[in-house]
Amino acid sequence: MPRPLEPVSQGTRVTLGISFFVLFVAAWAFATLGGFVSRTFLADPITMLQDGWLLLTRFGFLGDIGITVWRVVGGFILAAIIAVPLGIMMGAYKSFEAFVEPFVSFARYLPASAFVPLLILWAGIGEMQKLLVIFIGSVFQIILMVAVAVGNTRRDLVEAAYTLGSSDKGVVRRVLIPANAPEIAEILRLVLGWAWTYVIVAELIGSSSGIGHMIIDSQALLATGQMIFGIIIIGIIGLISDFLFKAVNRKLFPWRLA
Amino acid sequence: MSTTILQIDNVSRVFPGVRGGVPVRALEPTNLQVEQNDFITILGPSGCGKSTLLRIVAGLDRPTDGRVLLNGREIKGPGADRGMVFQSYTLFPWLTIAENIAYGLREKGVPKAQRQEIVASYTEKVGLRGFENHYPKQLSGGMQQRTAIARALANDPEILLLDEPFGALDNQTRGLMQELLLGIWERERKTVLFVTHDIEEAIFLASRVIVMSARPGRIKADIPVELPHPRHYTMKTTPEFSSLKAQLTEEIRVEAIQAEGVH
Ligand SMILES: Nc1ncnc2c1ncn2[C@@H]1O[C@H](COP(=O)(O)OP(=O)(O)OP(=O)(O)O)[C@@H](O)[C@H]1O
Ligand SMILES: [Mg+2]
C-alpha cells in the first residue's frame, strides 16, 4: 500500500498518467464499438479520428484552431496586462483595495458568457467581441487573486527591506513583486484554463470561425465524431499550454525549487 | 571619551486591546543611553517587551509615549542607519546569498563594482565563501543568520540591532556564531543592541547587560561586563564569568517567577 505523501518516481508517474488515458479510451471504445450506445449520440474513437482527419485535411480546421488560440491568447494577454498591475496595487495599498475591492468582487461573479449577446450589440460579431468576452471573464479574477497573493506577503520580509533602507516604492518593486512573481504566474496559468471555456461559448454564438463554431456546425449535421474531435483538441491544447507554463515557471523561478 | 549614539527617552508602549479586550502595557517608560562601540545585551523573561523595544528603535513600531534619538535626531521610521537581524529567517528567498547581502547597497545606489567588493568582503567575514550563488533555502539556519548579519553590516549602519538572532540554533552553532559576531565587533567596533534570553550569551557578548523586568517591561538592572577582549569561548568557565552568571541568574529568576504569576 502507498503511504500518504510518499513521492513516486518520474517513470511511474508518467506510466500511471498515460494509463488513465488508455483506460478512458478503452471504456469509450467498448461502449460505442460494442454497440451499447447509439452512434447518433456518441461516435466511436475510430470514427472520431477519421472525422478529425477529414476536418484537418479537407475543411481547413487548422485555421479554426489557429483563430481560437489567437482569441484566447489575445484576450488573456490584454486582461493580464491590465489586471496584474491593478492587483499588485490593490494588494500593496489598502486604501486602493478598499476603493475597488467591493466592485471587483461583484464584477467577478458576472458570468462572462451572459455578456455574449450584449457584446454582440456593442461590438458586433467581429474579433473585438470575442476578445472582450475573454477579457471580461479573466480580468476580475486575475485582479482579485493577485491582490490576495500580494496582500499575504510575509510581513517580516517587508520589515527587513525597510530596515535595509528601502523606500515605499522600493518595497513594492523589490519585495512585493519578486516575492509573489511565482504565485502570479500560477494564477495566470489557472485563469488561462478558464479563458478556454469562455472562448468556446463566444464562438458558439454569432461566429463564423473557430473551434466553437465548428462544434455548433457539426451539431446541425449530427456529426458527433467531429464534435468530440473538437473538444479533445481543446483538451490537448490546454494540456500543452499548461505544460509550457510550468516549464517557463521552473526556468524563471529557480529559487522556488531550490 | 565616549559619545552617546542612541538615546531612549521615556519610551513606553501600550498595545490596544484586541477585540475589545484590555490594552496590553508592553513597556513601562524606559530610559537607556547607548554609547559608541557599546555592545549591549538585553536580557529578560519572555513577553517582557524586548522585541517591542528593539522594534521601536528600528522604527518598525511607534512608542505610545517618549522618543528615541539617534545621533540627536528623533527616529520617525525605519532606515538604513539601523541594521536589524530578526529571530525568524528573513533572507529574501528569491535572491542568492550575494544578492541578499547586496540588497541595501543596491537600494542606496552604490555602483556595481563597489557593491561586489563590499559583498565579497562580508561574505568572507561571515565565512560564506563559495555559497554566493546559493539560494537561502539551500543553507542551514546558522548560515542563513550569518548571511542576515552580513546583509545588515554591508549597509554600514550606525547601530546593529539583533533580536534573538541565534535563538533557533543548536548549542554548538550558537557558540560559534557568538564568537563570529564578537570577532566582527572587536575588529570593526560597531555599536550593537542584542536581545536574548540566554544568560551565558548575554554575558559573553556584552560590554553591558541590561536586565528587564517581567511585563510590563522596564529596565531593572544595568550591569557592566568588564571581561577582557578578545574573548574566547573558554572564558565561559572562568570564575569571573561564573559569578556574573550567578548574579544574573538570580535577577532573572525573580522576574521569571513574577512573569509566571502574572499569567
Ligand atoms: N502587535 C501586538 N499587539 C498586541 N500585543 C502585542 C503586540 N506585540 C507584542 N504584544 C505584547 O507585548 C508584550 C511584549 O512582547 P514582546 O514581543 O516585546 O516580548 P519579548 O520580550 O520579545 O518576548 P520573547 O522573549 O518571547 O520574544 C507581550 O505580552 C505581547 O503579548
Ligand atoms: Mg521577542
Coordinates of C-alpha atoms and ligand atoms in Angstrom, one line a residue:
Chain A
M1 CA 0.0 0.0 0.0
P2 CA 1.3 3.5 -0.8
R3 CA 2.0 5.8 2.1
P4 CA 0.4 9.3 2.3
L5 CA 2.5 12.0 0.7
E6 CA 5.2 9.4 -0.3
P7 CA 6.7 10.5 -3.7
V8 CA 6.7 8.3 -6.7
S9 CA 9.4 8.1 -9.3
Q10 CA 9.2 10.0 -12.6
G11 CA 8.8 6.8 -14.6
T12 CA 5.9 5.5 -12.5
R13 CA 4.3 8.9 -12.7
V14 CA 4.3 9.0 -16.5
T15 CA 3.1 5.4 -16.8
L16 CA 0.3 6.0 -14.4
G17 CA -0.7 9.2 -16.1
I18 CA -0.8 7.6 -19.6
S19 CA -2.6 4.5 -18.4
F20 CA -5.6 6.6 -17.3
F21 CA -6.0 7.9 -20.9
V22 CA -5.7 4.4 -22.2
L23 CA -8.4 3.1 -19.8
F24 CA -10.6 6.0 -20.7
V25 CA -10.3 5.4 -24.5
A26 CA -10.8 1.7 -23.9
A27 CA -14.0 2.2 -22.0
W28 CA -15.2 4.6 -24.7
A29 CA -14.4 2.1 -27.5
F30 CA -16.1 -0.7 -25.5
A31 CA -19.3 1.3 -25.1
T32 CA -19.5 2.5 -28.7
L33 CA -18.0 -0.3 -30.8
G34 CA -19.7 -2.9 -28.6
G35 CA -23.0 -1.3 -29.6
F36 CA -24.1 -0.3 -26.1
V37 CA -24.5 3.4 -27.1
S38 CA -26.3 4.6 -30.2
R39 CA -23.9 6.0 -32.8
T40 CA -26.2 9.0 -33.2
F41 CA -25.3 10.1 -29.7
L42 CA -21.7 9.2 -29.4
A43 CA -19.3 8.4 -32.1
D44 CA -16.7 5.6 -31.5
P45 CA -13.0 6.6 -31.3
I46 CA -12.2 5.4 -34.8
T47 CA -14.9 7.4 -36.5
M48 CA -13.8 10.3 -34.4
L49 CA -10.3 10.1 -35.7
Q50 CA -11.5 9.7 -39.3
D51 CA -13.8 12.7 -38.9
G52 CA -10.9 14.6 -37.4
W53 CA -8.6 13.8 -40.2
L54 CA -11.2 14.9 -42.7
L55 CA -11.7 18.2 -40.8
L56 CA -8.0 18.9 -40.8
T57 CA -7.3 17.9 -44.4
R58 CA -10.5 18.9 -46.2
F59 CA -12.2 21.6 -44.2
G60 CA -9.3 23.8 -43.0
F61 CA -9.8 23.0 -39.3
L62 CA -6.3 24.1 -38.6
G63 CA -7.3 27.6 -39.4
D64 CA -10.1 27.4 -36.9
I65 CA -7.8 26.1 -34.3
G66 CA -5.4 29.0 -35.0
I67 CA -8.0 31.6 -34.7
T68 CA -9.4 30.2 -31.5
V69 CA -5.9 30.1 -30.0
W70 CA -5.3 33.6 -31.1
R71 CA -8.5 34.8 -29.5
V72 CA -7.8 33.2 -26.2
V73 CA -4.2 34.4 -26.0
G74 CA -5.1 37.9 -27.2
G75 CA -8.0 38.4 -24.8
F76 CA -6.0 36.8 -22.0
I77 CA -2.9 38.9 -22.5
L78 CA -5.0 42.1 -22.6
A79 CA -6.6 41.1 -19.3
A80 CA -3.2 40.2 -17.8
I81 CA -1.6 43.5 -18.8
I82 CA -4.3 45.4 -17.0
A83 CA -5.1 43.1 -14.2
V84 CA -1.7 42.2 -12.8
P85 CA -0.6 45.8 -12.1
L86 CA -4.0 46.6 -10.7
G87 CA -3.9 43.5 -8.5
I88 CA -0.4 44.4 -7.2
M89 CA -1.6 48.0 -6.4
M90 CA -4.6 46.6 -4.6
G91 CA -2.6 44.2 -2.6
A92 CA 0.0 46.8 -1.7
Y93 CA -2.2 49.8 -0.9
K94 CA -5.0 49.1 1.4
S95 CA -6.9 52.4 0.6
F96 CA -6.9 51.4 -3.1
E97 CA -8.1 48.0 -2.1
A98 CA -10.9 49.4 0.0
F99 CA -11.9 51.5 -3.0
V100 CA -12.0 48.9 -5.7
E101 CA -12.3 45.6 -3.9
P102 CA -16.1 45.6 -3.4
F103 CA -16.7 46.4 -7.1
V104 CA -14.2 43.9 -8.4
S105 CA -15.7 41.2 -6.1
F106 CA -19.1 42.0 -7.6
A107 CA -17.9 42.1 -11.2
R108 CA -16.1 38.7 -10.7
Y109 CA -19.4 37.0 -10.4
L110 CA -20.8 38.5 -13.6
P111 CA -20.9 35.5 -15.9
A112 CA -18.8 36.2 -19.0
S113 CA -20.9 34.0 -21.2
A114 CA -24.0 36.1 -20.3
F115 CA -22.2 39.1 -21.8
V116 CA -22.0 37.5 -25.2
P117 CA -25.4 38.8 -26.5
L118 CA -24.7 42.2 -25.0
L119 CA -21.2 42.4 -26.5
I120 CA -22.6 41.4 -29.9
L121 CA -24.8 44.5 -29.7
W122 CA -21.9 46.7 -28.6
A123 CA -19.1 45.4 -30.7
G124 CA -20.7 43.3 -33.4
I125 CA -19.6 39.8 -34.2
G126 CA -16.1 40.6 -35.1
E127 CA -12.9 39.7 -33.3
M128 CA -13.3 42.6 -30.8
Q129 CA -16.3 40.9 -29.3
K130 CA -14.5 37.6 -28.9
L131 CA -11.6 39.2 -27.2
L132 CA -13.9 41.2 -24.9
V133 CA -15.6 38.0 -23.7
I134 CA -12.3 36.5 -22.7
F135 CA -11.2 39.8 -21.2
I136 CA -14.3 40.2 -19.1
G137 CA -14.1 36.6 -18.0
S138 CA -10.4 36.9 -16.9
V139 CA -9.7 40.4 -15.8
F140 CA -11.5 40.5 -12.5
Q141 CA -10.4 37.0 -11.5
I142 CA -6.8 37.9 -12.0
I143 CA -7.1 41.2 -10.2
L144 CA -8.5 39.6 -7.1
M145 CA -6.3 36.6 -6.9
V146 CA -3.1 38.8 -7.5
A147 CA -4.3 41.2 -4.8
V148 CA -4.8 38.4 -2.3
A149 CA -1.3 36.9 -3.1
V150 CA 0.4 40.3 -2.7
G151 CA -1.6 41.1 0.4
N152 CA -0.3 37.9 2.0
T153 CA 3.4 38.8 1.5
R154 CA 5.4 37.8 4.6
R155 CA 5.5 40.9 6.8
D156 CA 8.9 40.2 8.2
L157 CA 10.4 40.4 4.7
V158 CA 8.8 43.7 4.2
E159 CA 10.1 44.9 7.5
A160 CA 13.6 43.6 6.7
A161 CA 13.5 45.6 3.4
Y162 CA 12.6 48.8 5.3
T163 CA 15.5 48.3 7.8
L164 CA 17.8 47.9 4.8
G165 CA 16.8 51.3 3.5
S166 CA 14.0 50.5 1.0
S167 CA 11.6 53.3 0.2
D168 CA 7.8 52.5 0.0
K169 CA 8.2 52.2 -3.8
G170 CA 11.3 50.1 -3.3
V171 CA 9.3 47.7 -1.1
V172 CA 6.7 47.2 -3.9
R173 CA 9.3 46.8 -6.6
R174 CA 11.9 44.8 -4.8
V175 CA 9.9 42.7 -2.3
L176 CA 6.2 42.5 -3.1
I177 CA 6.6 41.9 -6.8
P178 CA 9.5 39.4 -6.8
A179 CA 8.1 37.6 -3.7
N180 CA 4.8 37.0 -5.5
A181 CA 6.0 36.5 -9.1
P182 CA 5.8 32.7 -9.0
E183 CA 2.3 32.9 -7.4
I184 CA 1.2 35.4 -10.0
A185 CA 2.5 33.1 -12.8
E186 CA 0.5 30.3 -11.2
I187 CA -2.6 32.4 -11.1
L188 CA -2.2 33.3 -14.8
R189 CA -1.9 29.6 -15.6
L190 CA -5.1 28.8 -13.8
V191 CA -7.1 31.7 -15.4
L192 CA -5.9 30.8 -18.9
G193 CA -7.5 27.5 -18.3
W194 CA -10.8 29.2 -17.6
A195 CA -10.4 31.5 -20.6
W196 CA -10.7 28.5 -22.8
T197 CA -14.3 27.8 -21.7
Y198 CA -15.2 31.5 -22.4
V199 CA -13.9 31.4 -25.9
I200 CA -15.9 28.4 -26.9
V201 CA -19.1 30.0 -25.6
A202 CA -18.2 33.1 -27.5
E203 CA -17.8 31.1 -30.7
L204 CA -21.0 29.1 -30.3
I205 CA -23.0 32.3 -30.9
G206 CA -22.5 34.6 -33.8
S207 CA -19.3 33.3 -35.1
S208 CA -18.1 32.0 -38.5
S209 CA -14.8 30.5 -37.5
G210 CA -13.1 28.8 -34.6
I211 CA -13.4 25.5 -32.8
G212 CA -16.6 26.5 -31.1
H213 CA -18.2 27.4 -34.4
M214 CA -17.1 24.1 -35.9
I215 CA -18.7 22.3 -33.0
I216 CA -22.1 24.1 -33.4
D217 CA -22.0 23.4 -37.2
S218 CA -21.4 19.7 -36.5
Q219 CA -24.3 19.6 -34.2
A220 CA -26.6 20.5 -37.1
L221 CA -25.1 17.6 -39.0
L222 CA -25.3 15.2 -36.0
A223 CA -21.6 14.7 -36.6
T224 CA -20.7 13.6 -33.0
G225 CA -17.3 12.4 -34.2
Q226 CA -16.4 15.9 -35.3
M227 CA -17.7 17.5 -32.1
I228 CA -15.8 15.1 -29.9
F229 CA -12.7 15.7 -32.0
G230 CA -13.0 19.5 -31.4
I231 CA -13.5 19.0 -27.7
I232 CA -10.5 16.8 -27.5
I233 CA -8.3 19.3 -29.5
I234 CA -9.2 21.9 -26.8
G235 CA -8.1 19.5 -24.1
I236 CA -4.8 18.8 -25.9
I237 CA -4.1 22.5 -26.4
G238 CA -4.9 23.1 -22.7
L239 CA -2.5 20.3 -21.7
I240 CA 0.3 21.8 -23.9
S241 CA -0.2 25.3 -22.6
D242 CA -0.2 24.1 -19.1
F243 CA 3.0 22.2 -19.7
L244 CA 4.7 25.2 -21.3
F245 CA 3.6 27.5 -18.5
K246 CA 5.0 25.1 -15.9
A247 CA 8.3 24.7 -17.8
V248 CA 8.7 28.5 -18.1
N249 CA 7.9 29.0 -14.4
R250 CA 10.5 26.5 -13.5
K251 CA 13.1 28.4 -15.6
L252 CA 12.1 31.8 -14.3
F253 CA 11.8 31.0 -10.6
P254 CA 14.6 28.5 -9.8
W255 CA 14.6 29.7 -6.2
R256 CA 11.2 28.2 -5.7
L257 CA 12.5 24.7 -6.2
A258 CA 15.9 25.3 -4.6
Chain B
M1 CA 35.7 60.0 25.8
S2 CA 32.6 58.2 24.7
T3 CA 29.8 59.8 22.7
T4 CA 26.1 58.9 23.0
I5 CA 24.8 57.5 19.8
L6 CA 21.4 56.3 20.8
Q7 CA 19.2 57.7 23.4
I8 CA 15.9 56.1 24.5
D9 CA 13.8 58.8 26.3
N10 CA 10.9 57.7 28.5
V11 CA 9.7 55.3 25.8
S12 CA 6.6 53.3 26.6
R13 CA 4.3 51.2 24.6
V14 CA 0.7 50.2 25.1
F15 CA -0.9 47.9 22.6
P16 CA -4.7 48.5 22.2
G17 CA -6.9 45.7 23.4
V18 CA -7.6 43.0 20.9
R19 CA -11.4 42.8 20.1
G20 CA -12.4 45.0 22.9
G21 CA -10.1 43.4 25.4
V22 CA -8.0 45.3 27.9
P23 CA -5.0 47.2 26.4
V24 CA -1.6 45.5 26.9
R25 CA 1.1 47.5 28.6
A26 CA 4.2 46.0 27.0
L27 CA 6.7 48.6 28.0
E28 CA 6.9 50.9 31.0
P29 CA 8.6 54.3 30.4
T30 CA 12.2 53.2 29.7
N31 CA 15.4 55.2 29.5
L32 CA 18.6 54.0 28.0
Q33 CA 21.7 55.6 26.7
V34 CA 23.9 53.7 24.2
E35 CA 27.5 54.9 23.8
Q36 CA 29.5 54.5 20.7
N37 CA 31.0 51.0 20.5
D38 CA 28.8 49.6 23.2
F39 CA 27.8 46.0 22.9
I40 CA 24.6 46.0 24.9
T41 CA 22.7 42.8 25.5
I42 CA 19.1 43.0 26.7
L43 CA 18.1 40.1 28.9
G44 CA 14.6 39.4 30.2
P45 CA 11.9 36.8 30.5
S46 CA 9.6 36.0 27.6
G47 CA 7.0 38.7 26.9
C48 CA 8.7 41.5 28.8
G49 CA 8.9 43.8 25.8
K50 CA 12.4 43.2 24.5
S51 CA 11.3 42.8 20.9
T52 CA 8.9 45.8 21.3
L53 CA 11.8 48.0 22.5
L54 CA 14.1 46.9 19.6
R55 CA 11.4 47.3 17.0
I56 CA 10.8 50.9 18.3
V57 CA 14.5 51.6 17.9
A58 CA 14.4 50.1 14.4
G59 CA 11.4 52.4 13.6
L60 CA 9.1 49.4 12.8
D61 CA 6.9 50.2 15.8
R62 CA 6.0 53.6 17.3
P63 CA 6.2 54.3 21.0
T64 CA 3.0 55.3 22.7
D65 CA 5.0 57.9 24.6
G66 CA 8.6 59.2 24.7
R67 CA 11.1 59.2 21.9
V68 CA 14.2 57.7 20.6
L69 CA 17.1 59.8 19.3
L70 CA 19.8 58.5 17.0
N71 CA 22.8 60.9 17.0
G72 CA 20.4 63.6 18.3
R73 CA 17.8 63.1 15.6
E74 CA 14.4 61.7 16.5
I75 CA 13.6 58.4 14.9
K76 CA 10.4 58.5 12.8
G77 CA 10.6 55.3 10.9
P78 CA 12.9 52.5 9.7
G79 CA 16.1 53.4 7.9
A80 CA 19.4 52.1 6.7
D81 CA 21.2 53.7 9.6
R82 CA 19.9 51.0 11.9
G83 CA 20.6 47.4 10.7
M84 CA 18.3 44.7 12.0
V85 CA 18.6 41.0 12.3
F86 CA 15.4 39.2 13.2
Q87 CA 14.9 36.0 15.1
S88 CA 13.0 34.4 12.2
Y89 CA 14.9 33.9 8.9
T90 CA 14.2 36.9 6.8
L91 CA 16.5 36.5 3.9
F92 CA 14.8 37.2 0.6
P93 CA 14.2 33.7 -0.8
W94 CA 14.3 34.9 -4.5
L95 CA 17.8 36.4 -4.1
T96 CA 21.1 34.5 -3.9
I97 CA 23.3 34.9 -0.8
A98 CA 25.4 37.5 -2.6
E99 CA 22.3 39.4 -3.8
N100 CA 20.8 39.3 -0.3
I101 CA 24.0 40.9 1.1
A102 CA 24.0 43.5 -1.7
Y103 CA 20.3 44.4 -1.2
G104 CA 20.8 47.5 0.9
L105 CA 23.7 48.7 -1.2
R106 CA 21.6 48.5 -4.3
E107 CA 18.8 50.5 -2.6
K108 CA 21.4 53.1 -1.8
G109 CA 22.6 53.2 -5.4
V110 CA 26.1 52.0 -4.7
P111 CA 27.8 51.3 -8.1
K112 CA 28.1 47.7 -9.1
A113 CA 31.9 47.3 -8.8
Q114 CA 32.0 48.8 -5.3
R115 CA 29.0 46.7 -4.4
Q116 CA 30.7 43.5 -5.4
E117 CA 33.8 44.4 -3.4
I118 CA 31.8 45.0 -0.2
V119 CA 29.8 41.9 -0.7
A120 CA 32.9 39.8 -1.2
S121 CA 34.5 41.2 1.9
Y122 CA 31.4 40.4 4.1
T123 CA 30.9 37.0 2.6
E124 CA 34.5 36.3 3.7
K125 CA 33.9 37.8 7.2
V126 CA 30.9 35.6 7.9
G127 CA 32.6 32.5 6.4
L128 CA 30.3 32.0 3.4
R129 CA 32.8 32.0 0.6
G130 CA 31.7 29.5 -2.0
F131 CA 28.0 30.0 -1.2
E132 CA 27.5 33.3 -3.0
N133 CA 25.2 31.8 -5.6
H134 CA 23.2 29.6 -3.4
Y135 CA 19.6 30.4 -2.5
P136 CA 18.7 30.8 1.2
K137 CA 16.7 27.6 1.1
Q138 CA 19.9 25.7 0.3
L139 CA 21.6 26.9 3.5
S140 CA 21.4 25.8 7.1
G141 CA 19.8 28.0 9.7
G142 CA 23.2 29.1 11.1
M143 CA 24.4 30.1 7.6
Q144 CA 21.2 32.0 6.9
Q145 CA 21.6 34.0 10.1
R146 CA 25.2 34.7 9.2
T147 CA 24.0 36.0 5.8
A148 CA 21.4 38.1 7.6
I149 CA 24.2 39.6 9.8
A150 CA 26.4 40.3 6.7
R151 CA 23.4 41.8 4.9
A152 CA 22.8 44.2 7.8
L153 CA 26.5 45.0 8.2
A154 CA 27.1 45.6 4.5
N155 CA 24.9 48.7 4.8
D156 CA 27.4 50.1 7.4
P157 CA 24.7 51.1 9.9
E158 CA 25.3 53.3 12.9
I159 CA 23.9 50.7 15.1
L160 CA 23.2 47.0 14.7
L161 CA 20.0 45.6 16.3
L162 CA 19.7 41.9 16.8
D163 CA 16.6 40.2 18.1
E164 CA 17.5 36.8 19.4
P165 CA 19.3 36.0 16.2
F166 CA 20.6 32.7 17.4
G167 CA 17.5 31.6 19.2
A168 CA 16.6 28.8 16.8
L169 CA 20.1 27.4 16.5
D170 CA 21.6 24.4 18.4
N171 CA 24.1 25.0 21.2
Q172 CA 27.3 24.3 19.2
T173 CA 26.3 26.5 16.3
R174 CA 25.1 29.2 18.7
G175 CA 28.5 29.2 20.4
L176 CA 30.3 29.5 17.1
M177 CA 28.0 32.3 15.9
Q178 CA 28.7 34.2 19.2
E179 CA 32.4 34.1 18.6
L180 CA 32.0 35.2 15.0
L181 CA 29.8 38.2 15.9
L182 CA 32.1 39.1 18.7
G183 CA 35.1 38.9 16.4
I184 CA 33.5 41.2 14.0
W185 CA 32.6 43.6 16.7
E186 CA 36.1 43.6 18.2
R187 CA 37.6 44.3 14.8
E188 CA 35.1 46.8 13.4
R189 CA 34.0 48.5 16.7
K190 CA 30.3 48.6 15.8
T191 CA 27.6 49.6 18.2
V192 CA 25.3 46.7 19.0
L193 CA 22.0 46.2 20.7
F194 CA 21.4 42.5 21.2
V195 CA 18.3 40.9 22.6
T196 CA 18.5 37.4 24.2
H197 CA 17.1 35.3 27.0
D198 CA 20.2 33.2 27.2
I199 CA 22.2 34.4 30.2
E200 CA 25.6 33.0 29.1
E201 CA 25.2 34.6 25.7
A202 CA 24.3 37.9 27.3
I203 CA 27.5 37.9 29.4
F204 CA 29.8 36.5 26.8
L205 CA 29.0 39.1 24.2
A206 CA 28.3 42.2 26.2
S207 CA 30.1 45.2 27.4
R208 CA 26.8 46.0 29.3
V209 CA 24.0 43.7 30.2
I210 CA 20.5 45.3 30.6
V211 CA 18.1 43.2 32.6
M212 CA 14.4 43.8 32.1
S213 CA 11.6 43.1 34.5
A214 CA 8.6 40.9 33.7
R215 CA 5.7 42.5 31.9
P216 CA 5.2 45.4 31.8
G217 CA 8.8 45.6 30.9
R218 CA 11.2 48.1 32.4
I219 CA 14.9 48.2 32.9
K220 CA 15.7 46.6 36.2
A221 CA 19.5 46.4 36.2
D222 CA 22.4 47.7 34.1
I223 CA 25.5 45.6 34.6
P224 CA 28.8 46.4 33.0
V225 CA 30.8 43.4 31.9
E226 CA 34.5 44.0 32.3
L227 CA 35.9 40.8 31.0
P228 CA 38.9 41.4 28.7
H229 CA 38.9 41.2 24.9
P230 CA 39.5 39.3 22.7
R231 CA 37.2 36.8 24.3
H232 CA 37.5 33.1 23.7
Y233 CA 34.8 30.5 24.4
T234 CA 36.9 29.1 27.3
M235 CA 36.1 32.3 29.1
K236 CA 32.7 30.9 29.9
T237 CA 34.3 28.7 32.6
T238 CA 36.3 31.4 34.4
P239 CA 35.3 32.4 38.0
E240 CA 34.6 36.0 36.9
F241 CA 32.2 34.7 34.3
S242 CA 30.6 32.3 36.7
S243 CA 30.0 34.9 39.4
L244 CA 28.4 37.3 36.8
K245 CA 26.3 34.4 35.7
A246 CA 25.1 33.6 39.2
Q247 CA 24.2 37.2 39.8
L248 CA 22.2 37.5 36.6
T249 CA 20.6 34.1 37.1
E250 CA 19.2 35.4 40.4
E251 CA 17.9 38.6 38.8
I252 CA 16.2 36.8 36.0
R253 CA 14.8 34.1 38.3
V254 CA 12.9 36.6 40.4
E255 CA 11.4 38.1 37.2
A256 CA 10.6 34.7 35.7
I257 CA 8.7 33.8 38.8
Q258 CA 6.8 37.0 38.7
A259 CA 6.1 36.6 35.0
E260 CA 4.5 33.2 35.7
G261 CA 2.4 34.8 38.5
V262 CA 1.1 37.5 36.2
H263 CA -0.1 35.0 33.6
Ligands
LIG1 N1 1.2 43.7 17.9 C1 0.9 43.5 19.2 N2 -0.4 43.6 19.6 C2 -0.7 43.4 20.9 N3 0.1 43.0 21.8 C3 1.4 42.8 21.5 C4 1.9 43.1 20.1 N4 3.2 42.8 20.1 C5 3.6 42.4 21.3 N5 2.5 42.4 22.2 C6 2.5 42.1 23.6 O1 3.5 42.9 24.2 C7 4.3 42.1 25.1 C8 5.7 42.1 24.9 O2 6.0 41.5 23.6 P1 7.5 41.3 23.1 O3 7.4 40.6 21.8 O4 8.2 42.6 23.0 O5 8.2 40.4 24.1 P2 9.6 39.7 24.2 O6 10.3 40.2 25.4 O7 10.3 40.0 22.9 O8 9.3 38.2 24.3 P3 10.1 36.9 23.7 O9 11.3 36.8 24.5 O10 9.1 35.8 24.0 O11 10.3 37.2 22.3 C9 3.7 40.7 25.1 O12 2.9 40.5 26.2 C10 2.9 40.7 23.8 O13 1.7 39.9 24.0
MG2 MG 10.9 38.8 21.2

